Structure formats: C-alpha cells, structure tokens
Coordinates of C-alpha atoms in Angstrom, one line a residue:
Chain G
X70 CA 19.8 66.9 30.8
X71 CA 23.1 67.6 28.9
X72 CA 21.8 68.6 24.8
X73 CA 25.4 69.0 23.3
X74 CA 25.5 65.3 23.1
X75 CA 22.7 63.4 21.4
X76 CA 22.9 59.4 22.4
X77 CA 22.5 56.9 20.0
X78 CA 22.8 53.3 20.2
X79 CA 24.5 50.9 22.9
X80 CA 28.0 49.8 22.1
X81 CA 29.5 48.8 24.9
X82 CA 27.9 47.6 28.3
X83 CA 31.0 47.2 30.9
X84 CA 31.6 46.9 34.3
X85 CA 31.2 50.3 35.6
X86 CA 28.4 51.6 33.6
X87 CA 27.1 52.0 29.6
X88 CA 28.6 52.7 26.9
X89 CA 26.4 54.9 24.3
X90 CA 27.7 55.7 20.6
X91 CA 26.6 59.7 20.7
X92 CA 26.9 62.9 18.2
X93 CA 28.0 65.3 19.2
X94 CA 26.1 68.1 17.8
X95 CA 28.6 71.1 18.2
X96 CA 31.2 69.2 16.2
X97 CA 29.2 66.8 14.5
X98 CA 31.3 64.3 15.0
X99 CA 30.0 61.2 16.0
X100 CA 31.5 59.6 19.9
X101 CA 31.5 57.0 22.5
X102 CA 29.8 58.0 25.4
X103 CA 30.9 56.3 29.3
X104 CA 28.4 56.9 32.0
X105 CA 29.1 56.3 35.7
X106 CA 27.2 56.2 38.0
X107 CA 28.1 57.9 41.5
X108 CA 28.0 55.0 43.2
X109 CA 26.4 54.7 46.6
X110 CA 26.7 57.2 49.2
X111 CA 29.7 55.8 51.1
X112 CA 32.3 55.4 48.3
X113 CA 31.3 58.8 46.5
X114 CA 33.2 58.5 43.5
X115 CA 33.9 55.9 41.5
X116 CA 38.1 55.4 41.4
X117 CA 38.5 53.1 38.6
X118 CA 36.7 56.9 37.2
X119 CA 38.9 59.1 38.8
X120 CA 41.8 56.6 37.6
X121 CA 40.5 56.5 33.8
X122 CA 40.4 60.4 33.8
X123 CA 44.2 61.5 35.7
X124 CA 45.0 59.1 33.0
X125 CA 43.7 59.8 30.2
X126 CA 44.3 63.5 30.8
X127 CA 48.0 62.3 30.9
X128 CA 48.4 60.5 27.8
X129 CA 48.4 62.5 24.4
X130 CA 49.0 59.5 21.6
X131 CA 47.8 58.0 18.3
X132 CA 47.6 55.1 19.8
X133 CA 45.4 56.0 23.5
X134 CA 42.1 56.4 23.0
X135 CA 41.7 60.0 23.2
X136 CA 39.7 61.5 26.1
X137 CA 36.9 64.5 24.8
X138 CA 35.6 65.7 27.6
X139 CA 33.9 64.9 31.1
X140 CA 31.2 66.2 32.5
X141 CA 29.3 65.5 35.8
X142 CA 24.6 64.7 34.9
X143 CA 22.9 64.1 37.6
X144 CA 23.8 61.3 39.6
X145 CA 26.4 60.2 37.5
X146 CA 30.2 61.5 35.6
X147 CA 30.1 61.2 31.8
X148 CA 33.5 60.4 30.3
X149 CA 33.4 61.2 26.6
X150 CA 35.6 59.6 24.0
X151 CA 36.7 58.9 20.7
X152 CA 34.4 56.9 18.8
X153 CA 36.3 53.3 17.9
X154 CA 33.6 50.9 15.3
X155 CA 35.7 47.2 16.7
X156 CA 37.6 46.1 19.3
X157 CA 40.8 43.6 18.7
X158 CA 38.0 40.8 20.4
X159 CA 35.7 40.9 17.7
X160 CA 38.3 41.5 15.0
X161 CA 39.8 38.1 16.0
X162 CA 37.0 36.2 16.6
X163 CA 35.2 37.1 12.9
X164 CA 36.4 34.5 11.1
X165 CA 35.8 36.6 7.3
X166 CA 38.6 38.2 8.3
X167 CA 41.8 37.1 8.0
X168 CA 45.1 38.6 8.9
X169 CA 48.8 38.5 6.9
X170 CA 52.0 38.3 8.4
X171 CA 52.3 42.0 7.7
X172 CA 49.0 42.9 9.6
X173 CA 49.8 41.5 12.4
X174 CA 53.4 42.9 12.7
X175 CA 51.4 46.6 12.1
X176 CA 48.8 45.4 15.0
X177 CA 51.7 44.5 17.3
X178 CA 53.6 47.6 16.4
X179 CA 50.6 50.1 17.0
X180 CA 49.2 48.2 20.6
X181 CA 53.9 48.5 21.6
X182 CA 53.6 52.2 20.3
X183 CA 50.7 52.9 22.6
X184 CA 51.7 51.1 25.6
X185 CA 55.3 52.4 24.8
X186 CA 53.7 55.8 25.9
X187 CA 52.0 54.8 29.1
X188 CA 55.0 53.2 30.0
X189 CA 57.4 56.3 29.3
X190 CA 54.5 58.3 31.9
X191 CA 54.9 55.5 34.5
X192 CA 51.6 54.4 33.9
X193 CA 50.7 50.5 34.0
X194 CA 47.9 49.6 32.3
X195 CA 47.1 46.7 34.4
X196 CA 44.4 45.0 32.1
X197 CA 45.4 44.4 28.8
X198 CA 43.3 42.2 26.2
X199 CA 41.9 42.6 23.0
X200 CA 38.6 43.9 24.4
X201 CA 40.1 46.5 25.6
X202 CA 42.4 47.5 22.6
X203 CA 39.7 49.8 19.8
X204 CA 40.7 50.1 15.8
X205 CA 39.3 53.3 14.7
X206 CA 37.8 53.6 11.0
X207 CA 40.7 54.5 9.6
X208 CA 42.1 50.8 10.9
X209 CA 44.2 52.9 14.1
X210 CA 44.6 51.0 16.8
X211 CA 44.1 52.5 20.2
X212 CA 44.5 51.4 24.0
X213 CA 41.6 51.9 26.3
X214 CA 40.0 51.4 29.9
X215 CA 42.3 53.0 32.3
X216 CA 39.9 52.3 35.4
X217 CA 42.7 49.4 36.4
X218 CA 45.7 51.8 35.5
X219 CA 48.8 52.6 38.5
X220 CA 51.1 55.0 39.0
X221 CA 54.5 53.6 38.7
X222 CA 55.7 55.1 40.6
X223 CA 53.9 55.2 43.4
X224 CA 55.2 54.2 46.4
X225 CA 52.1 52.7 47.7
X226 CA 53.2 49.4 45.9
X227 CA 54.9 48.3 48.9
X228 CA 51.4 47.9 51.0
X229 CA 49.8 45.4 51.2
X230 CA 45.9 47.8 51.2
X231 CA 43.4 46.0 48.8
X232 CA 44.5 48.0 45.8
X233 CA 47.7 46.0 45.2
X234 CA 46.4 42.6 45.1
X235 CA 47.7 40.4 42.2
X236 CA 43.9 40.5 40.9
X237 CA 44.7 42.9 37.8
X238 CA 45.0 42.1 34.3
X239 CA 41.7 39.6 33.5
X240 CA 42.8 35.7 33.9
X241 CA 44.1 34.4 30.5
X242 CA 46.5 37.5 30.1
X243 CA 48.1 37.7 33.4
X244 CA 51.6 37.3 33.8
X245 CA 53.1 34.7 35.7
X246 CA 54.0 36.3 38.0
X247 CA 50.7 38.3 39.4
X248 CA 49.7 34.7 39.5
X249 CA 52.2 33.1 41.6
X250 CA 50.9 36.2 44.7
X251 CA 54.1 38.7 43.9
X252 CA 52.9 42.4 44.8
X253 CA 55.3 44.1 43.7
X254 CA 55.4 44.4 39.5
X255 CA 56.5 46.6 36.9
X256 CA 55.7 47.2 32.7
X257 CA 56.3 43.5 32.7
X258 CA 52.7 42.8 33.6
X259 CA 51.8 44.5 30.1
X260 CA 54.3 43.2 28.0
X261 CA 53.3 39.7 29.2
X262 CA 50.0 41.0 28.1
X263 CA 50.3 41.6 24.7
X264 CA 52.7 39.0 24.5
X265 CA 49.2 36.5 24.6
X266 CA 48.1 38.9 21.9
X267 CA 50.7 38.2 19.7
X268 CA 50.3 34.5 19.9
X269 CA 46.0 34.9 19.6
X270 CA 46.3 37.0 16.5
X271 CA 48.7 34.7 15.4
X272 CA 47.0 31.5 16.7
X273 CA 43.5 33.2 16.0
X274 CA 42.5 31.2 19.7
X275 CA 43.8 32.1 23.8
X276 CA 47.3 30.0 24.0
X277 CA 46.8 30.0 28.2
X278 CA 43.5 29.6 29.6
X279 CA 41.7 28.5 32.3
X280 CA 39.0 29.2 34.6
X281 CA 41.0 30.0 38.0
X282 CA 44.4 30.9 38.8
X283 CA 45.7 27.3 38.8
X284 CA 44.8 25.9 35.4
X285 CA 46.1 29.9 33.9
X286 CA 49.3 29.0 35.4
X287 CA 49.2 25.5 34.1
X288 CA 48.1 26.3 30.7
X289 CA 51.7 28.6 31.1
X290 CA 53.7 25.2 32.4
X291 CA 53.0 23.5 29.5
X292 CA 53.4 25.9 26.9
X293 CA 57.3 27.3 28.2
X294 CA 57.8 24.7 31.0
X295 CA 57.8 24.8 34.8
X296 CA 60.1 27.8 35.9
X297 CA 63.3 27.6 38.0
X298 CA 65.6 29.7 39.9
X299 CA 67.8 29.2 37.2
X300 CA 65.6 30.7 34.4
X301 CA 64.2 32.9 37.7
X302 CA 66.0 34.2 40.0
X303 CA 63.7 34.3 43.0
X304 CA 60.5 32.0 41.3
X305 CA 61.1 29.7 44.8
X306 CA 60.6 32.7 47.0
X307 CA 57.8 34.0 45.5
X308 CA 54.4 33.1 48.4
X309 CA 51.9 30.8 46.1
X310 CA 55.2 28.9 45.0
X311 CA 55.7 26.9 48.1
X312 CA 51.9 26.3 48.4
X313 CA 51.4 24.9 44.8
X314 CA 53.4 22.4 43.4
X315 CA 53.5 21.7 39.3
X316 CA 54.2 19.1 37.3
X317 CA 57.7 19.2 36.0
X318 CA 56.8 20.3 31.9
X319 CA 59.6 20.5 29.3
X320 CA 59.0 23.6 27.1
X321 CA 57.7 22.9 24.4
X322 CA 59.4 24.6 21.1
X323 CA 58.1 27.9 19.5
X324 CA 58.4 26.2 16.0
X325 CA 55.7 23.3 16.6
X326 CA 53.5 26.4 18.3
X327 CA 53.6 28.9 15.4
X328 CA 55.1 27.2 12.0
X329 CA 54.3 29.5 10.1
X330 CA 56.1 32.2 11.5
X331 CA 59.5 33.6 10.6
X332 CA 62.4 33.6 13.5
X333 CA 63.2 36.9 13.9
X334 CA 59.1 36.8 15.2
X335 CA 59.5 34.0 17.2
X336 CA 63.1 36.0 19.4
X337 CA 60.4 38.7 20.0
X338 CA 58.0 36.4 21.2
X339 CA 60.1 34.4 23.2
X340 CA 61.5 38.2 24.5
X341 CA 57.6 38.9 25.5
X342 CA 57.1 35.9 27.3
X343 CA 59.8 35.8 29.6
X344 CA 59.0 33.8 32.8
X345 CA 61.6 36.7 35.4
X346 CA 59.9 39.7 35.1
X347 CA 63.2 41.7 35.1
X348 CA 64.7 39.5 31.6
X349 CA 61.2 40.9 30.0
X350 CA 61.4 43.0 27.2
X351 CA 60.6 46.7 27.7
X352 CA 57.8 47.8 25.3
X353 CA 60.8 50.5 24.1
X354 CA 63.4 47.5 23.1
X355 CA 60.4 45.6 21.1
X356 CA 59.3 48.2 19.0
X357 CA 63.3 48.6 18.0
X358 CA 63.8 45.4 17.7
X359 CA 64.9 43.5 13.7
X360 CA 60.6 41.7 13.4
X361 CA 59.5 45.2 12.5
X362 CA 62.2 46.3 10.6
X363 CA 62.3 43.0 8.4
X364 CA 60.4 42.2 5.2
X365 CA 57.6 41.7 5.4
X366 CA 56.6 45.9 6.4
X367 CA 53.7 46.1 8.5
X368 CA 50.0 47.2 7.4
X369 CA 49.6 50.5 6.8
X370 CA 46.9 50.9 9.1
X371 CA 44.2 52.2 7.0
X372 CA 45.2 48.8 4.1
X373 CA 44.2 47.0 7.4
X374 CA 41.3 44.1 5.6
X375 CA 38.9 45.5 8.7
X376 CA 36.5 47.3 7.1
X377 CA 35.6 45.8 3.7
X378 CA 32.5 44.9 4.0
Chain A
X87 CA 53.8 66.2 30.4
X88 CA 52.6 69.6 31.2
X89 CA 50.2 68.5 34.8
X90 CA 50.6 71.1 37.3
X91 CA 48.0 73.9 37.8
X92 CA 49.0 77.1 38.2
X93 CA 45.9 79.9 38.6
X94 CA 46.2 82.9 36.3
X95 CA 47.0 86.3 38.1
X96 CA 43.2 87.8 37.3
X97 CA 42.2 84.3 39.7
X98 CA 44.8 85.3 42.1
X99 CA 43.8 88.6 42.3
X100 CA 39.7 88.6 42.7
X101 CA 38.8 85.5 44.5
X102 CA 35.5 84.5 44.8
X103 CA 35.4 85.6 48.5
X104 CA 36.3 88.8 47.9
X105 CA 33.8 89.4 45.8
X106 CA 31.8 87.8 48.7
X107 CA 33.1 90.8 50.8
X108 CA 34.9 88.4 53.0
X109 CA 38.5 90.6 53.8
X110 CA 42.3 89.2 52.2
X111 CA 42.9 88.3 56.3
X112 CA 40.2 86.4 57.0
X113 CA 40.0 84.2 54.2
X114 CA 43.6 83.8 54.7
X115 CA 42.9 83.0 58.1
X116 CA 40.3 80.7 57.1
X117 CA 42.7 78.6 54.5
X118 CA 45.1 77.7 56.8
X119 CA 42.4 76.9 59.0
X120 CA 41.1 74.2 56.4
X121 CA 44.7 72.7 55.3
X122 CA 45.7 72.8 59.3
X123 CA 42.6 70.3 59.6
X124 CA 43.3 68.3 56.2
X125 CA 46.2 67.8 58.1
X126 CA 45.3 66.5 61.0
X127 CA 42.6 64.3 59.6
X128 CA 45.5 63.2 57.4
X129 CA 47.9 62.3 60.4
X130 CA 44.9 60.5 62.2
X131 CA 44.3 58.4 58.8
X132 CA 47.8 57.8 58.3
X133 CA 48.4 59.5 54.7
X134 CA 51.3 60.1 53.2
X135 CA 52.6 63.3 53.6
X136 CA 52.1 64.0 48.9
X137 CA 48.8 62.2 50.0
X138 CA 48.2 65.2 52.7
X139 CA 49.7 68.0 50.3
X140 CA 47.6 66.8 47.4
X141 CA 44.7 67.5 49.4
X142 CA 45.5 70.8 50.7
X143 CA 46.2 72.0 46.8
X144 CA 43.2 70.8 46.1
X145 CA 41.2 72.3 49.3
X146 CA 43.6 75.8 47.8
X147 CA 41.8 75.3 44.0
X148 CA 38.8 75.0 45.1
X149 CA 38.4 78.2 46.9
X150 CA 39.3 80.1 43.5
X151 CA 36.2 78.7 42.6
X152 CA 34.1 78.9 45.0
X153 CA 33.4 81.6 47.7
X154 CA 34.3 80.6 51.8
X155 CA 31.0 81.4 52.3
X156 CA 28.5 79.3 50.2
X157 CA 30.7 76.2 50.3
X158 CA 31.6 75.3 54.1
X159 CA 35.6 74.9 55.3
X160 CA 35.0 71.7 57.1
X161 CA 33.2 70.1 54.7
X162 CA 35.2 70.7 51.8
X163 CA 38.7 70.3 53.6
X164 CA 37.4 66.2 54.3
X165 CA 35.6 66.2 50.4
X166 CA 39.2 67.1 50.0
X167 CA 40.8 64.7 51.2
X168 CA 38.3 61.6 50.9
X169 CA 39.5 63.3 46.4
X170 CA 43.0 63.2 47.9
X171 CA 42.9 59.8 48.4
X172 CA 41.2 58.5 45.6
X173 CA 43.6 60.4 43.1
X174 CA 47.2 58.9 45.0
X175 CA 46.1 55.7 45.3
X176 CA 45.7 55.8 49.3
X177 CA 41.8 55.4 49.5
X178 CA 40.9 56.0 52.6
X179 CA 36.9 55.4 54.0
X180 CA 34.5 58.0 54.4
X181 CA 33.8 56.6 58.0
X182 CA 37.1 56.9 59.2
X183 CA 38.0 60.3 57.8
X184 CA 34.8 61.2 59.4
X185 CA 35.7 60.1 62.8
X186 CA 38.8 61.2 62.5
X187 CA 37.2 65.3 61.9
X188 CA 35.0 64.7 64.5
X189 CA 37.7 63.6 66.7
X190 CA 39.5 66.7 66.1
X191 CA 36.8 68.5 66.2
X192 CA 36.5 67.3 69.9
X193 CA 39.8 68.2 71.4
X194 CA 39.9 71.7 69.9
X195 CA 37.1 72.1 72.1
X196 CA 37.6 70.6 75.2
X197 CA 35.2 68.0 74.7
X198 CA 34.5 64.1 76.0
X199 CA 35.8 62.4 73.1
X200 CA 34.0 59.9 71.5
X201 CA 33.3 58.2 68.3
X202 CA 30.0 59.2 66.3
X203 CA 27.4 56.8 65.5
X204 CA 27.3 55.5 61.9
X205 CA 23.3 55.1 62.5
X206 CA 22.9 59.0 63.5
X207 CA 21.3 61.5 61.4
X208 CA 24.8 63.6 62.1
X209 CA 26.8 60.8 60.4
X210 CA 24.7 60.7 57.4
X211 CA 24.0 64.5 57.2
X212 CA 27.9 65.1 57.0
X213 CA 28.7 61.8 55.0
X214 CA 26.1 63.1 52.4
X215 CA 28.1 66.3 52.8
X216 CA 30.6 65.3 52.1
X217 CA 30.1 63.3 48.6
X218 CA 28.7 66.2 47.0
X219 CA 31.4 68.2 47.7
X220 CA 33.5 65.5 46.2
X221 CA 31.3 65.8 43.4
X222 CA 31.3 69.7 43.4
X223 CA 35.0 69.5 43.0
X224 CA 35.1 67.5 40.4
X225 CA 32.7 69.9 38.5
X226 CA 34.7 72.8 39.7
X227 CA 37.8 71.8 38.5
X228 CA 36.5 70.3 35.1
X229 CA 38.1 67.0 35.9
X230 CA 41.4 67.9 35.9
X231 CA 42.8 66.7 38.7
X232 CA 46.2 66.3 38.1
X233 CA 48.7 67.7 41.2
X234 CA 52.9 67.7 40.8
X235 CA 54.2 68.2 44.3
X236 CA 58.1 70.2 44.8
X237 CA 59.5 67.3 46.9
X238 CA 60.8 65.4 44.3
X239 CA 62.4 68.6 43.6
X240 CA 63.7 69.8 46.9
X241 CA 65.4 66.7 47.6
X242 CA 67.4 66.4 44.1
X243 CA 68.4 70.0 44.5
X244 CA 69.5 69.4 48.5
X245 CA 71.7 66.7 47.0
X246 CA 73.0 68.2 44.1
X247 CA 73.0 71.8 46.6
X248 CA 75.1 69.6 49.0
X249 CA 73.2 70.4 51.8
X250 CA 73.2 69.5 55.1
X251 CA 70.9 67.4 57.0
X252 CA 69.5 70.0 59.0
X253 CA 68.6 72.4 56.0
X254 CA 66.9 69.8 54.4
X255 CA 65.0 68.7 57.1
X256 CA 64.2 72.4 57.7
X257 CA 63.9 73.0 54.3
X258 CA 61.8 70.1 53.7
X259 CA 59.3 71.3 56.8
X260 CA 58.7 74.6 55.2
X261 CA 57.7 72.7 51.9
X262 CA 55.0 71.3 54.2
X263 CA 53.7 74.7 55.5
X264 CA 53.2 76.0 52.4
X265 CA 50.3 74.6 51.4
X266 CA 48.7 76.1 54.3
X267 CA 49.4 78.9 51.8
X268 CA 48.0 79.0 48.0
X269 CA 51.8 79.4 47.1
X270 CA 50.9 75.3 45.6
X271 CA 48.5 77.0 42.9
X272 CA 50.6 80.4 42.3
X273 CA 54.4 78.8 41.1
X274 CA 56.0 75.7 39.5
X275 CA 56.7 72.7 41.6
X276 CA 60.7 73.9 40.6
X277 CA 60.2 77.6 42.1
X278 CA 58.4 76.5 45.4
X279 CA 61.4 74.1 46.3
X280 CA 63.9 76.4 45.1
X281 CA 61.9 79.1 47.1
X282 CA 62.0 76.8 50.0
X283 CA 65.6 76.0 50.6
X284 CA 66.4 79.7 49.9
X285 CA 64.1 80.4 52.6
X286 CA 65.3 77.8 54.9
X287 CA 68.8 78.7 54.5
X288 CA 67.7 82.4 55.7
X289 CA 66.2 80.9 58.8
X290 CA 69.1 78.0 59.8
X291 CA 71.7 80.7 58.5
X292 CA 73.3 77.9 56.6
X293 CA 75.0 79.5 53.5
X294 CA 74.5 77.8 50.3
X295 CA 78.7 77.4 49.1
X296 CA 78.4 75.6 46.4
X297 CA 77.5 78.7 44.4
X298 CA 75.9 82.1 45.4
X299 CA 73.3 81.8 41.9
X300 CA 72.3 78.3 42.7
X301 CA 68.9 79.1 42.1
X302 CA 69.6 79.7 38.2
X303 CA 70.6 76.4 37.8
X304 CA 66.5 75.2 38.2
X305 CA 65.6 77.7 36.1
X306 CA 64.6 80.0 39.2
X307 CA 64.6 84.0 39.2
X308 CA 65.6 86.1 42.9
X309 CA 62.2 87.5 42.6
X310 CA 60.1 84.7 42.6
X311 CA 61.8 83.3 45.8
X312 CA 61.1 86.9 46.8
X313 CA 57.3 86.1 46.0
X314 CA 57.4 82.9 47.7
X315 CA 59.1 84.1 50.1
X316 CA 56.9 86.6 51.5
X317 CA 54.4 84.7 51.7
X318 CA 55.4 82.1 53.8
X319 CA 56.4 85.4 56.3
X320 CA 53.2 85.7 56.1
X321 CA 51.8 82.6 57.5
X322 CA 54.9 82.2 59.8
X323 CA 53.4 85.5 61.5
X324 CA 49.7 84.0 62.3
X325 CA 49.2 81.0 65.0
X326 CA 49.3 78.5 63.0
X327 CA 50.0 75.3 66.0
X328 CA 45.8 76.1 66.5
X329 CA 44.5 78.6 63.7
X330 CA 40.5 79.6 64.6
X331 CA 38.1 78.8 63.0
X332 CA 36.0 81.5 61.1
X333 CA 31.9 80.9 60.9
X334 CA 31.5 82.7 57.6
X335 CA 28.8 80.1 55.3
X336 CA 25.0 80.0 57.2
X337 CA 23.9 77.4 59.9
X338 CA 21.7 75.2 58.5

C-alpha cells in the first residue's frame, strides 16, 4: 500500500474510477486521489488516463487543476490532484447562492483564462461542462478532466478512426458542428461550451438541452435561429445537414433571453455562440473584450459567495 | 513548455546493461535490433512516422532505467508500440501488434507465415507480457511521457536554407534512422535536426550555400553536430537492414 496518501471520504465517481479525498502525510496537504483501473488484459493502460497525465504535465496555470503526482499501485494508476472543494455544477444548482453580475464576470474570466492556456498549448479540452470546472477554497476556478482532450496539431484529425467521432463534449454543451456530424473541428467547440456555461450562470439553468442530438439541435435553433449558408458558409455540406430537416426558426432577441444583462455581456455572448466555428471568438480575444474591462469589475475570487457556510 | 527529455551524461555513460556486464557494442546492436523491430511492426500497422519515432524514443529511454538482460527487448519493443500508439492518439489493438510481431519473426526465420491463434497459451502469454511491460515503462518514466520530435524543425530549417529536394529527403531519412541510436535521448530536437541536415549535406556532397555557419542560426554548435555525426557513423557501420537478435534475458 502506498502509505504517503491517507484516504478519506469518496468525493466522486468518474467514468474511469473513484476519486477520494486524501491526506498527503508528507506535506499535510489535502489532495484528490483518482484511482484508474488498468483495464482488461487486452487494452492495457486506459488511454484517457494517458491523455490526462500527458496534458496535465504540459499545462501549468492557476486556472487548470494541478497534477501533483502519479503512481502505480497494484492494478491501478493513481493520479493525485490538488483538492478542490466544489464544482461549478453544484454551485449553479445551489439556490442559496446568489450571483452578482461581478461574480459571473469573475467566473467567466477564470474559465477563459484556463481555456486560453490550453489553446495556447494546442490542446482542445473537448469536455467543458460545469461539473468539470472545479473551485478551490480560495474561490479559484480550475479546468479539470482532460480525459477527452486532444492535441489540435495532431494530424490524425483527418482520420476517421474511432477517437475522432463527434461524440465528445457532453450533449448539452456540444457545439452545432459536432452535432451535425463534423469530424474536423477546433478550439471553437470549447468556446461554444463556455458560452453555454455563461448562459447557465446567468439563467441558473441550461438554455440548451435535450436527450438526443436532434433535440439538442432543435433547442439550439429555437434560440439562435436555424443556420443557413449565409451565416454559416459550409453549413449545407455538413454530414447531417442533408439528412435532417429543421423547422425554419428566427433567432430570439438576446435581450429577451437575458433581460438583466448589460450590452457588453450580450455582445461577448453572441460572439461565443456564432454558428460558424471560424467566426467564433477565441479565448484570448474574449478575454480582451470590453465586458471584462467595463464596470462592474470582476469579483476577487476569495470574495465569491461560495463559502459563507 | 519544455517537454523533451534529455538524459544526464552520468546516466548516459553508465547504462544499467553496462553494469550488468553487457558490452557497449552488444548494447548498441540490441538497441538497433529493437528499434528496427518497432519500425517493422509500425509499418505493418500503418502507424505514422511520428508514432514509430515516439515508440523508438521510449524504447531507448527505457533501457536507461533497466538492463537489457533483465527485461526482454522483444517485449519492450511491442510494449513501446502499444504505449506510443496511445500517446500519439493513433491507438492499435494488442492483437494486431502481436500478429505483426509474429509476422516479422516468421519472415526473419524463413518460416511459413501464419497468424497466431488468439486463444492459444502463447498468445495469452505475449499479451500479458506487453500489458505488464507498458505499465512498467510508465512506472519507470514516472509517467513523464511527452516526446518532442525534430521532424518539424528539420523541415523548417531545410526550407529556410533553401535545401534541394534531395538534401531534404536525405536528411529526413537520416533523422528516421537516428532513432535506431540513443541520439533521441541525448540531444534536443533542434540539434538533432541541424545535425541530420549537416550529415546529409556531407553524404550527398551538397553545399549549404546560404550561410557557412547556418547551424548557429538554429542554436547549434559544431561540437554538437560532430557528436551526433559520430553516433550516426557508428550506426551506419552496422548492418541495419537485418540486425541480429542477441539472446540476453533468461529463457522462461
């Protein structure tokens, strides 16, 4: 048994194994310990574990969860992360917590900073959603779970191997190009998901949802209108565009969707939710957007309203 | 972002196999054997050149942590292909790796070609050896598995030096061959790229006209180029077409 980490309670059950809260007896730090089973005899070490380790070792940013250690123990790989008390999904669902416009600005800024760091290192996260955004006791938001991530530079992009299906990103946060069967995509899929999270922070519930790809697409088109060749060149040649037919919808005015939101916020939001992936704003440009410079200023992380108890 | 692993001189001079009584020459030969085996398996599996290079790099790195007497080179060659195919997002199934290996072996020994029965004991044994080998490699590397290759540097340099097609192709081939040696764990990718261009220009007798001391532009010194060139010379003095297997580890 590895004696360095003393397991405390279970804090999560991921697709690849259990996550424990644990105490590092060398540093007295509280950490998160993720146990990944090596899998069956035919597959060897889980490829998601390899991705996660590879990418987290490359990334080093306050808004990306820190990998502290990796070790083998019996049939498992154990990954040690810095411990974060909460995730954004729990925070959004907690009706006791109220967000001010400054709080939302602060969360979005941290999210985009983390995302920008990934993109600068040519890494697409591919699974942005509130439950993968952790928040530590100082209120700092951190991107986690790189088990689906991918190097953008990877030339195997063009291949149609099973890795590169459009089956990435949890359904509700999945960008329209993925839902329409596009197999070549870029950083835009992360930005779309970030936009969905933005909306969820404002509305305290998801604006796009559905149980199937078709339902999610309809949900998107009901809000943003049905795309066409003009606002999305290449739309008509996407794999599923010809198979599916959608009702012609007109976009809803964003001021109806978010009546309390400021104009700069709506402008940034609309740029994150562009149908055409190449028109979608980059994380870096989003951070330079006036929304983050204008009043009210983003709340300091330690003053975010999560840990009042 | 510094991902490339370069081993310390101390590690490079005292390999675990050396300490185990394996001569420098035998170690050099068996490393070439393993790296060629990886290349052959990789080509059958249609792996891209960078995945083959990643497999060869982690293979070379592994034998700085363990002696070739202790852990069978054939197993680690297959485990390297298995792990590298995951690292580079070009995954291959273990059954295909084993079959490619068996195919290469049967060709080498002039045997009749027939695939292995996936329900046989032999298959199960090899498969579990590879899975164990993969885990063991990760453990030995402390899970540091980033590999940076010189390919993109080489193409960039050749472009900016206005090298001929022939020179570029020759340098590229030499770079591929360099993975048969420990060059990939001794030098940074920029130095390897410059050295392959230099070696190629000498080999086909084509001057690089743009600038006499062009390599300085890429942060490489002549000393480094000569070090790499020496390793390449030693490589090409060997029979790298069909390297001989040397039995070190105890038969099980």
